[in-house]
Amino acid sequence: MDFSIILDALKLASVYGVLALGFVIVYRTSRVLNLAQPGVVLLAGLMALTFIPRDATPTRFWLTALVLLALGALAGLALYALLLRPMAGQSHISQVLMTLAALFLLQAISEAGWRGESGFIPMPGRQVAWELFGTNVRLLDVAPIVVAAVVVAGLALFYRYSRSGRQMRAVAENPALAARRGINIEKIGAMAWAIAAALGVVAVFLTSTQGSVSLLLVGTTLKGFTVALVGGLDSLSGLVPAALLVAAAEVVTVRFIDQQLGEAVPYVVLLVVLLVKPWGLAGTREELDRV
Amino acid sequence: MQSPPVLRGRSRRWRRSPYLRTDYRRELALFPYSGPRLAVIAVTVLLVAAYPFLADAYWLGVINLAVIAAIGALGLQIVTGMAGQLSLGHAAFLAVGGFFAAGLYLHLGLPLWIAGPAAMLAGATVGAIAGLPALRIRGFYLGITTLAVQYVIIAIGLKYQGYLQTSFGTSGSLSLPIPDLGLFTLTSTMDWYYFLVVLTGVVILAVTNLKRSALGRSLLAVRQRELAAEALGVNVARVKITAFALSGALGGLAGALSAYYYRGVGIEDFDLLLSVEYLAMIIVGGLGSILGAVLGAVFVIATPLLVGQLIAVLGLEGVLSQHLRAIELAVFALTMIGFLLFEPDGLAGVWQRLKTYVTRWPFKYTAMSTQAKR
């Protein structure tokens, strides 16, 4: 077995995992499929392109990344407060369509500001590489895996031990009961949206260790969405195996079968998994509900 | 036997309640023919017939595209508006229809009048396959599997397009002929206009009829509450699959028509954005409403072009032309948001409210919501 395939799959899985996390967190607390997330990711990538010049020092890079994280969280808050909260009580389908509309608004902004521009984010440490198991491993190949692991572990700890995390779990379990116990549901919802959007910013940095920032990010983010579904939309524990499964399937297909089919692989995996386990690998079975 | 209440005086002749039905024939009528209603229909027919003489070639072409889109939007309306199943892959059905029609011509030399129905069949087959997960999956997850359909069909289409290009040469020789319908050929934009308008009229009638049939009512029941529908004896999975098949059939027809209208197909045109545009059509028009699907299609197709014209008229091309795409997207997104926030019933809801106001004129009773009616 070629070690580079495993590495490729792990890299892809780390990106998909973080992308999927953004969808899962929003879905758990507000039961809304956040289709605006690709727009957030795209916009974050384009801003990173603009504000991190080619000869940026590492300090400048990290500062910009932090600012973008904060901006991402703010964008998430704004989306929630301006577009989603007024839709409370409307049918789910209307809420999903609202996030779609938000996606197009974000795309319009990116179109107005960058007009289909694409490029690479200059990463610090892009020259560092080692020889490992007979393959040349760059620092940028390992970093996304580590970052993704830290993010997932951090969120798991946050959910388990912090007060807000517990409240979020309570809201995910049963919003009505949580509200009765004095949990501010709107605050929790806003927090979830902010975290999700910030995760979108993290994800864009992870993808750009591997490739360029371009309009294709929208498609990549949607593939993260399939990962969220494969794992189970409201489940954090199903997420890691789902990301590994989808990424492995995609890498193997691209490597051994056909490059062009790679785009469709996550969706095929999704179909197969959902046919066997309709609620994803570890999602909770929901009450019958109309979309 | 109790005689029906007699309304006396002016009220009987002039302001009879439109909801007072005194026999079953009126209750069952597809179109309750009242004077004003006939007048509205007559004016609409006249306007539609006279439109080619009032508009220039450009706007005639725009309406042609809108009418093709209306057929596709009616298909989406069946599955998303009536049956309540989110479909994010409608463009895939259009792609199937378009490529099927093109393939039939390129491989077998079959004309549009065979390819059209064949494309509908192909669309219906793919639609039924797309609906198959309904046997196990419900709710949101089902909607997302349609996203999978979108990507899988596009991947297959890409392969097929590559094959066509290697065996028939590149775009130039891949073009379709001027459609020959036996009795007449669709040479000019005006021929197309009348053909499309009549065809859309037939589709509208068919969907209207579908909506009041047993199947249509089970679609609405599934949308309102699956569990209740199931308890009433509706086979939920079968109804959903049928809805997807019907949606695929109309999508396939629209795809075949647009393939012949543009005299060619390209898989790049059937991306996710197109699926979402179709969703926007039925939101802007009004979810579940047949009139809404048509109005929404016209609105979504014509608005970007109107914006372009407006910019040209205002003489702002120099400043704004490079941002045209962004402006189109923004207008698109903002209208979608506006309708979702302020007019959830869409254009059809506006029309309904207007109609209620006129029929009820001296009174201000508007409690009968459009929500309940559709």
mmCIF file with all atom_site columns, N, CA and C in Angstrom, chain A residues 193-246:
data_model
loop_
_atom_site.group_PDB
_atom_site.id
_atom_site.type_symbol
_atom_site.label_atom_id
_atom_site.label_alt_id
_atom_site.label_comp_id
_atom_site.label_asym_id
_atom_site.label_entity_id
_atom_site.label_seq_id
_atom_site.pdbx_PDB_ins_code
_atom_site.Cartn_x
_atom_site.Cartn_y
_atom_site.Cartn_z
_atom_site.occupancy
_atom_site.B_iso_or_equiv
_atom_site.pdbx_formal_charge
_atom_site.auth_seq_id
_atom_site.auth_comp_id
_atom_site.auth_asym_id
_atom_site.auth_atom_id
_atom_site.pdbx_PDB_model_num
ATOM 1   N N  . TRP A 1 193 ? -24.262 29.505 15.139 1.00 0.00 ? 193 TRP A N  1
ATOM 2   C CA . TRP A 1 193 ? -24.003 30.060 13.811 1.00 0.00 ? 193 TRP A CA 1
ATOM 3   C C  . TRP A 1 193 ? -22.631 30.715 13.750 1.00 0.00 ? 193 TRP A C  1
ATOM 4   N N  . ALA A 1 194 ? -22.256 31.405 14.838 1.00 0.00 ? 194 ALA A N  1
ATOM 5   C CA . ALA A 1 194 ? -20.945 32.063 14.849 1.00 0.00 ? 194 ALA A CA 1
ATOM 6   C C  . ALA A 1 194 ? -19.835 31.022 14.777 1.00 0.00 ? 194 ALA A C  1
ATOM 7   N N  . ILE A 1 195 ? -19.957 29.957 15.597 1.00 0.00 ? 195 ILE A N  1
ATOM 8   C CA . ILE A 1 195 ? -18.924 28.917 15.585 1.00 0.00 ? 195 ILE A CA 1
ATOM 9   C C  . ILE A 1 195 ? -18.837 28.272 14.208 1.00 0.00 ? 195 ILE A C  1
ATOM 10  N N  . ALA A 1 196 ? -20.011 27.999 13.627 1.00 0.00 ? 196 ALA A N  1
ATOM 11  C CA . ALA A 1 196 ? -20.019 27.335 12.325 1.00 0.00 ? 196 ALA A CA 1
ATOM 12  C C  . ALA A 1 196 ? -19.321 28.185 11.273 1.00 0.00 ? 196 ALA A C  1
ATOM 13  N N  . ALA A 1 197 ? -19.629 29.482 11.266 1.00 0.00 ? 197 ALA A N  1
ATOM 14  C CA . ALA A 1 197 ? -19.012 30.345 10.262 1.00 0.00 ? 197 ALA A CA 1
ATOM 15  C C  . ALA A 1 197 ? -17.506 30.435 10.489 1.00 0.00 ? 197 ALA A C  1
ATOM 16  N N  . ALA A 1 198 ? -17.094 30.499 11.777 1.00 0.00 ? 198 ALA A N  1
ATOM 17  C CA . ALA A 1 198 ? -15.661 30.542 12.070 1.00 0.00 ? 198 ALA A CA 1
ATOM 18  C C  . ALA A 1 198 ? -14.988 29.259 11.600 1.00 0.00 ? 198 ALA A C  1
ATOM 19  N N  . LEU A 1 199 ? -15.687 28.126 11.757 1.00 0.00 ? 199 LEU A N  1
ATOM 20  C CA . LEU A 1 199 ? -15.132 26.861 11.277 1.00 0.00 ? 199 LEU A CA 1
ATOM 21  C C  . LEU A 1 199 ? -14.973 26.884 9.761  1.00 0.00 ? 199 LEU A C  1
ATOM 22  N N  . GLY A 1 200 ? -15.903 27.596 9.097  1.00 0.00 ? 200 GLY A N  1
ATOM 23  C CA . GLY A 1 200 ? -15.760 27.751 7.651  1.00 0.00 ? 200 GLY A CA 1
ATOM 24  C C  . GLY A 1 200 ? -14.441 28.435 7.312  1.00 0.00 ? 200 GLY A C  1
ATOM 25  N N  . VAL A 1 201 ? -14.082 29.441 8.125  1.00 0.00 ? 201 VAL A N  1
ATOM 26  C CA . VAL A 1 201 ? -12.814 30.136 7.898  1.00 0.00 ? 201 VAL A CA 1
ATOM 27  C C  . VAL A 1 201 ? -11.639 29.180 8.118  1.00 0.00 ? 201 VAL A C  1
ATOM 28  N N  . VAL A 1 202 ? -11.715 28.378 9.181  1.00 0.00 ? 202 VAL A N  1
ATOM 29  C CA . VAL A 1 202 ? -10.656 27.393 9.425  1.00 0.00 ? 202 VAL A CA 1
ATOM 30  C C  . VAL A 1 202 ? -10.536 26.466 8.215  1.00 0.00 ? 202 VAL A C  1
ATOM 31  N N  . ALA A 1 203 ? -11.696 26.019 7.737  1.00 0.00 ? 203 ALA A N  1
ATOM 32  C CA . ALA A 1 203 ? -11.691 25.064 6.628  1.00 0.00 ? 203 ALA A CA 1
ATOM 33  C C  . ALA A 1 203 ? -11.020 25.642 5.397  1.00 0.00 ? 203 ALA A C  1
ATOM 34  N N  . VAL A 1 204 ? -11.236 26.936 5.160  1.00 0.00 ? 204 VAL A N  1
ATOM 35  C CA . VAL A 1 204 ? -10.655 27.501 3.954  1.00 0.00 ? 204 VAL A CA 1
ATOM 36  C C  . VAL A 1 204 ? -9.132  27.517 4.045  1.00 0.00 ? 204 VAL A C  1
ATOM 37  N N  . PHE A 1 205 ? -8.624  27.724 5.247  1.00 0.00 ? 205 PHE A N  1
ATOM 38  C CA . PHE A 1 205 ? -7.165  27.666 5.390  1.00 0.00 ? 205 PHE A CA 1
ATOM 39  C C  . PHE A 1 205 ? -6.671  26.233 5.201  1.00 0.00 ? 205 PHE A C  1
ATOM 40  N N  . LEU A 1 206 ? -7.454  25.285 5.674  1.00 0.00 ? 206 LEU A N  1
ATOM 41  C CA . LEU A 1 206 ? -7.056  23.880 5.493  1.00 0.00 ? 206 LEU A CA 1
ATOM 42  C C  . LEU A 1 206 ? -7.042  23.499 4.013  1.00 0.00 ? 206 LEU A C  1
ATOM 43  N N  . THR A 1 207 ? -8.104  23.881 3.261  1.00 0.00 ? 207 THR A N  1
ATOM 44  C CA . THR A 1 207 ? -8.109  23.497 1.845  1.00 0.00 ? 207 THR A CA 1
ATOM 45  C C  . THR A 1 207 ? -6.993  24.187 1.099  1.00 0.00 ? 207 THR A C  1
ATOM 46  N N  . SER A 1 208 ? -6.680  25.417 1.497  1.00 0.00 ? 208 SER A N  1
ATOM 47  C CA . SER A 1 208 ? -5.703  26.131 0.687  1.00 0.00 ? 208 SER A CA 1
ATOM 48  C C  . SER A 1 208 ? -4.279  25.693 0.991  1.00 0.00 ? 208 SER A C  1
ATOM 49  N N  . THR A 1 209 ? -4.091  24.763 1.953  1.00 0.00 ? 209 THR A N  1
ATOM 50  C CA . THR A 1 209 ? -2.770  24.141 2.025  1.00 0.00 ? 209 THR A CA 1
ATOM 51  C C  . THR A 1 209 ? -2.574  23.223 0.824  1.00 0.00 ? 209 THR A C  1
ATOM 52  N N  . GLN A 1 210 ? -3.680  22.775 0.236  1.00 0.00 ? 210 GLN A N  1
ATOM 53  C CA . GLN A 1 210 ? -3.588  21.809 -0.857 1.00 0.00 ? 210 GLN A CA 1
ATOM 54  C C  . GLN A 1 210 ? -3.800  22.434 -2.228 1.00 0.00 ? 210 GLN A C  1
ATOM 55  N N  . GLY A 1 211 ? -4.664  23.431 -2.304 1.00 0.00 ? 211 GLY A N  1
ATOM 56  C CA . GLY A 1 211 ? -4.980  23.939 -3.629 1.00 0.00 ? 211 GLY A CA 1
ATOM 57  C C  . GLY A 1 211 ? -5.290  25.419 -3.595 1.00 0.00 ? 211 GLY A C  1
ATOM 58  N N  . SER A 1 212 ? -5.830  25.892 -4.704 1.00 0.00 ? 212 SER A N  1
ATOM 59  C CA . SER A 1 212 ? -6.051  27.318 -4.826 1.00 0.00 ? 212 SER A CA 1
ATOM 60  C C  . SER A 1 212 ? -7.414  27.683 -4.245 1.00 0.00 ? 212 SER A C  1
ATOM 61  N N  . VAL A 1 213 ? -7.582  28.989 -4.046 1.00 0.00 ? 213 VAL A N  1
ATOM 62  C CA . VAL A 1 213 ? -8.868  29.531 -3.642 1.00 0.00 ? 213 VAL A CA 1
ATOM 63  C C  . VAL A 1 213 ? -9.584  29.968 -4.917 1.00 0.00 ? 213 VAL A C  1
ATOM 64  N N  . SER A 1 214 ? -10.746 29.400 -5.179 1.00 0.00 ? 214 SER A N  1
ATOM 65  C CA . SER A 1 214 ? -11.482 29.807 -6.364 1.00 0.00 ? 214 SER A CA 1
ATOM 66  C C  . SER A 1 214 ? -12.956 29.512 -6.142 1.00 0.00 ? 214 SER A C  1
ATOM 67  N N  . LEU A 1 215 ? -13.754 29.762 -7.164 1.00 0.00 ? 215 LEU A N  1
ATOM 68  C CA . LEU A 1 215 ? -15.191 29.519 -7.051 1.00 0.00 ? 215 LEU A CA 1
ATOM 69  C C  . LEU A 1 215 ? -15.498 28.059 -6.759 1.00 0.00 ? 215 LEU A C  1
ATOM 70  N N  . LEU A 1 216 ? -14.518 27.180 -7.060 1.00 0.00 ? 216 LEU A N  1
ATOM 71  C CA . LEU A 1 216 ? -14.739 25.753 -6.841 1.00 0.00 ? 216 LEU A CA 1
ATOM 72  C C  . LEU A 1 216 ? -14.916 25.428 -5.360 1.00 0.00 ? 216 LEU A C  1
ATOM 73  N N  . LEU A 1 217 ? -14.527 26.375 -4.480 1.00 0.00 ? 217 LEU A N  1
ATOM 74  C CA . LEU A 1 217 ? -14.686 26.153 -3.042 1.00 0.00 ? 217 LEU A CA 1
ATOM 75  C C  . LEU A 1 217 ? -16.127 25.839 -2.679 1.00 0.00 ? 217 LEU A C  1
ATOM 76  N N  . VAL A 1 218 ? -17.075 26.418 -3.452 1.00 0.00 ? 218 VAL A N  1
ATOM 77  C CA . VAL A 1 218 ? -18.488 26.166 -3.167 1.00 0.00 ? 218 VAL A CA 1
ATOM 78  C C  . VAL A 1 218 ? -18.781 24.675 -3.289 1.00 0.00 ? 218 VAL A C  1
ATOM 79  N N  . GLY A 1 219 ? -18.278 24.065 -4.377 1.00 0.00 ? 219 GLY A N  1
ATOM 80  C CA . GLY A 1 219 ? -18.479 22.632 -4.571 1.00 0.00 ? 219 GLY A CA 1
ATOM 81  C C  . GLY A 1 219 ? -17.807 21.820 -3.481 1.00 0.00 ? 219 GLY A C  1
ATOM 82  N N  . THR A 1 220 ? -16.586 22.230 -3.090 1.00 0.00 ? 220 THR A N  1
ATOM 83  C CA . THR A 1 220 ? -15.872 21.515 -2.030 1.00 0.00 ? 220 THR A CA 1
ATOM 84  C C  . THR A 1 220 ? -16.665 21.542 -0.741 1.00 0.00 ? 220 THR A C  1
ATOM 85  N N  . THR A 1 221 ? -17.209 22.731 -0.417 1.00 0.00 ? 221 THR A N  1
ATOM 86  C CA . THR A 1 221 ? -17.954 22.844 0.830  1.00 0.00 ? 221 THR A CA 1
ATOM 87  C C  . THR A 1 221 ? -19.193 21.962 0.805  1.00 0.00 ? 221 THR A C  1
ATOM 88  N N  . LEU A 1 222 ? -19.829 21.890 -0.359 1.00 0.00 ? 222 LEU A N  1
ATOM 89  C CA . LEU A 1 222 ? -21.012 21.036 -0.445 1.00 0.00 ? 222 LEU A CA 1
ATOM 90  C C  . LEU A 1 222 ? -20.637 19.572 -0.246 1.00 0.00 ? 222 LEU A C  1
ATOM 91  N N  . LYS A 1 223 ? -19.398 19.213 -0.642 1.00 0.00 ? 223 LYS A N  1
ATOM 92  C CA . LYS A 1 223 ? -18.973 17.840 -0.393 1.00 0.00 ? 223 LYS A CA 1
ATOM 93  C C  . LYS A 1 223 ? -18.823 17.623 1.112  1.00 0.00 ? 223 LYS A C  1
ATOM 94  N N  . GLY A 1 224 ? -18.363 18.669 1.820  1.00 0.00 ? 224 GLY A N  1
ATOM 95  C CA . GLY A 1 224 ? -18.328 18.572 3.283  1.00 0.00 ? 224 GLY A CA 1
ATOM 96  C C  . GLY A 1 224 ? -19.709 18.320 3.839  1.00 0.00 ? 224 GLY A C  1
ATOM 97  N N  . PHE A 1 225 ? -20.682 18.888 3.152  1.00 0.00 ? 225 PHE A N  1
ATOM 98  C CA . PHE A 1 225 ? -22.061 18.708 3.554  1.00 0.00 ? 225 PHE A CA 1
ATOM 99  C C  . PHE A 1 225 ? -22.487 17.243 3.457  1.00 0.00 ? 225 PHE A C  1
ATOM 100 N N  . THR A 1 226 ? -22.059 16.574 2.377  1.00 0.00 ? 226 THR A N  1
ATOM 101 C CA . THR A 1 226 ? -22.404 15.154 2.267  1.00 0.00 ? 226 THR A CA 1
ATOM 102 C C  . THR A 1 226 ? -21.773 14.370 3.413  1.00 0.00 ? 226 THR A C  1
ATOM 103 N N  . VAL A 1 227 ? -20.563 14.808 3.821  1.00 0.00 ? 227 VAL A N  1
ATOM 104 C CA . VAL A 1 227 ? -19.916 14.124 4.944  1.00 0.00 ? 227 VAL A CA 1
ATOM 105 C C  . VAL A 1 227 ? -20.776 14.261 6.194  1.00 0.00 ? 227 VAL A C  1
ATOM 106 N N  . ALA A 1 228 ? -21.308 15.470 6.409  1.00 0.00 ? 228 ALA A N  1
ATOM 107 C CA . ALA A 1 228 ? -22.164 15.678 7.572  1.00 0.00 ? 228 ALA A CA 1
ATOM 108 C C  . ALA A 1 228 ? -23.358 14.729 7.530  1.00 0.00 ? 228 ALA A C  1
ATOM 109 N N  . LEU A 1 229 ? -23.902 14.526 6.343  1.00 0.00 ? 229 LEU A N  1
ATOM 110 C CA . LEU A 1 229 ? -25.067 13.651 6.220  1.00 0.00 ? 229 LEU A CA 1
ATOM 111 C C  . LEU A 1 229 ? -24.686 12.188 6.408  1.00 0.00 ? 229 LEU A C  1
ATOM 112 N N  . VAL A 1 230 ? -23.517 11.816 5.860  1.00 0.00 ? 230 VAL A N  1
ATOM 113 C CA . VAL A 1 230 ? -23.091 10.424 6.014  1.00 0.00 ? 230 VAL A CA 1
ATOM 114 C C  . VAL A 1 230 ? -22.907 10.105 7.498  1.00 0.00 ? 230 VAL A C  1
ATOM 115 N N  . GLY A 1 231 ? -22.349 11.068 8.236  1.00 0.00 ? 231 GLY A N  1
ATOM 116 C CA . GLY A 1 231 ? -22.129 10.833 9.659  1.00 0.00 ? 231 GLY A CA 1
ATOM 117 C C  . GLY A 1 231 ? -23.417 10.906 10.464 1.00 0.00 ? 231 GLY A C  1
ATOM 118 N N  . GLY A 1 232 ? -24.386 11.601 9.924  1.00 0.00 ? 232 GLY A N  1
ATOM 119 C CA . GLY A 1 232 ? -25.604 11.865 10.696 1.00 0.00 ? 232 GLY A CA 1
ATOM 120 C C  . GLY A 1 232 ? -25.631 13.340 11.028 1.00 0.00 ? 232 GLY A C  1
ATOM 121 N N  . LEU A 1 233 ? -26.675 14.028 10.568 1.00 0.00 ? 233 LEU A N  1
ATOM 122 C CA . LEU A 1 233 ? -26.647 15.500 10.608 1.00 0.00 ? 233 LEU A CA 1
ATOM 123 C C  . LEU A 1 233 ? -26.488 16.056 12.013 1.00 0.00 ? 233 LEU A C  1
ATOM 124 N N  . ASP A 1 234 ? -26.953 15.333 13.023 1.00 0.00 ? 234 ASP A N  1
ATOM 125 C CA . ASP A 1 234 ? -26.878 15.907 14.365 1.00 0.00 ? 234 ASP A CA 1
ATOM 126 C C  . ASP A 1 234 ? -25.847 15.202 15.218 1.00 0.00 ? 234 ASP A C  1
ATOM 127 N N  . SER A 1 235 ? -24.920 14.480 14.556 1.00 0.00 ? 235 SER A N  1
ATOM 128 C CA . SER A 1 235 ? -24.020 13.682 15.360 1.00 0.00 ? 235 SER A CA 1
ATOM 129 C C  . SER A 1 235 ? -22.573 14.121 15.200 1.00 0.00 ? 235 SER A C  1
ATOM 130 N N  . LEU A 1 236 ? -21.919 14.311 16.331 1.00 0.00 ? 236 LEU A N  1
ATOM 131 C CA . LEU A 1 236 ? -20.497 14.651 16.280 1.00 0.00 ? 236 LEU A CA 1
ATOM 132 C C  . LEU A 1 236 ? -19.655 13.395 16.219 1.00 0.00 ? 236 LEU A C  1
ATOM 133 N N  . SER A 1 237 ? -20.163 12.282 16.807 1.00 0.00 ? 237 SER A N  1
ATOM 134 C CA . SER A 1 237 ? -19.339 11.084 16.861 1.00 0.00 ? 237 SER A CA 1
ATOM 135 C C  . SER A 1 237 ? -19.266 10.391 15.502 1.00 0.00 ? 237 SER A C  1
ATOM 136 N N  . GLY A 1 238 ? -20.297 10.591 14.665 1.00 0.00 ? 238 GLY A N  1
ATOM 137 C CA . GLY A 1 238 ? -20.255 9.938  13.362 1.00 0.00 ? 238 GLY A CA 1
ATOM 138 C C  . GLY A 1 238 ? -19.396 10.678 12.366 1.00 0.00 ? 238 GLY A C  1
ATOM 139 N N  . LEU A 1 239 ? -18.997 11.903 12.764 1.00 0.00 ? 239 LEU A N  1
ATOM 140 C CA . LEU A 1 239 ? -18.366 12.784 11.794 1.00 0.00 ? 239 LEU A CA 1
ATOM 141 C C  . LEU A 1 239 ? -16.994 12.292 11.337 1.00 0.00 ? 239 LEU A C  1
ATOM 142 N N  . VAL A 1 240 ? -16.179 11.860 12.299 1.00 0.00 ? 240 VAL A N  1
ATOM 143 C CA . VAL A 1 240 ? -14.816 11.464 11.935 1.00 0.00 ? 240 VAL A CA 1
ATOM 144 C C  . VAL A 1 240 ? -14.813 10.232 11.029 1.00 0.00 ? 240 VAL A C  1
ATOM 145 N N  . PRO A 1 241 ? -15.522 9.150  11.412 1.00 0.00 ? 241 PRO A N  1
ATOM 146 C CA . PRO A 1 241 ? -15.560 8.016  10.476 1.00 0.00 ? 241 PRO A CA 1
ATOM 147 C C  . PRO A 1 241 ? -16.132 8.396  9.119  1.00 0.00 ? 241 PRO A C  1
ATOM 148 N N  . ALA A 1 242 ? -17.165 9.266  9.120  1.00 0.00 ? 242 ALA A N  1
ATOM 149 C CA . ALA A 1 242 ? -17.762 9.657  7.842  1.00 0.00 ? 242 ALA A CA 1
ATOM 150 C C  . ALA A 1 242 ? -16.743 10.373 6.973  1.00 0.00 ? 242 ALA A C  1
ATOM 151 N N  . ALA A 1 243 ? -15.998 11.312 7.585  1.00 0.00 ? 243 ALA A N  1
ATOM 152 C CA . ALA A 1 243 ? -15.007 12.068 6.818  1.00 0.00 ? 243 ALA A CA 1
ATOM 153 C C  . ALA A 1 243 ? -13.962 11.109 6.242  1.00 0.00 ? 243 ALA A C  1
ATOM 154 N N  . LEU A 1 244 ? -13.517 10.149 7.074  1.00 0.00 ? 244 LEU A N  1
ATOM 155 C CA . LEU A 1 244 ? -12.507 9.199  6.594  1.00 0.00 ? 244 LEU A CA 1
ATOM 156 C C  . LEU A 1 244 ? -13.050 8.351  5.452  1.00 0.00 ? 244 LEU A C  1
ATOM 157 N N  . LEU A 1 245 ? -14.288 7.893  5.608  1.00 0.00 ? 245 LEU A N  1
ATOM 158 C CA . LEU A 1 245 ? -14.896 7.027  4.589  1.00 0.00 ? 245 LEU A CA 1
ATOM 159 C C  . LEU A 1 245 ? -15.003 7.758  3.254  1.00 0.00 ? 245 LEU A C  1
ATOM 160 N N  . VAL A 1 246 ? -15.603 8.966  3.295  1.00 0.00 ? 246 VAL A N  1
ATOM 161 C CA . VAL A 1 246 ? -15.824 9.699  2.060  1.00 0.00 ? 246 VAL A CA 1
ATOM 162 C C  . VAL A 1 246 ? -14.491 10.059 1.403  1.00 0.00 ? 246 VAL A C  1
#
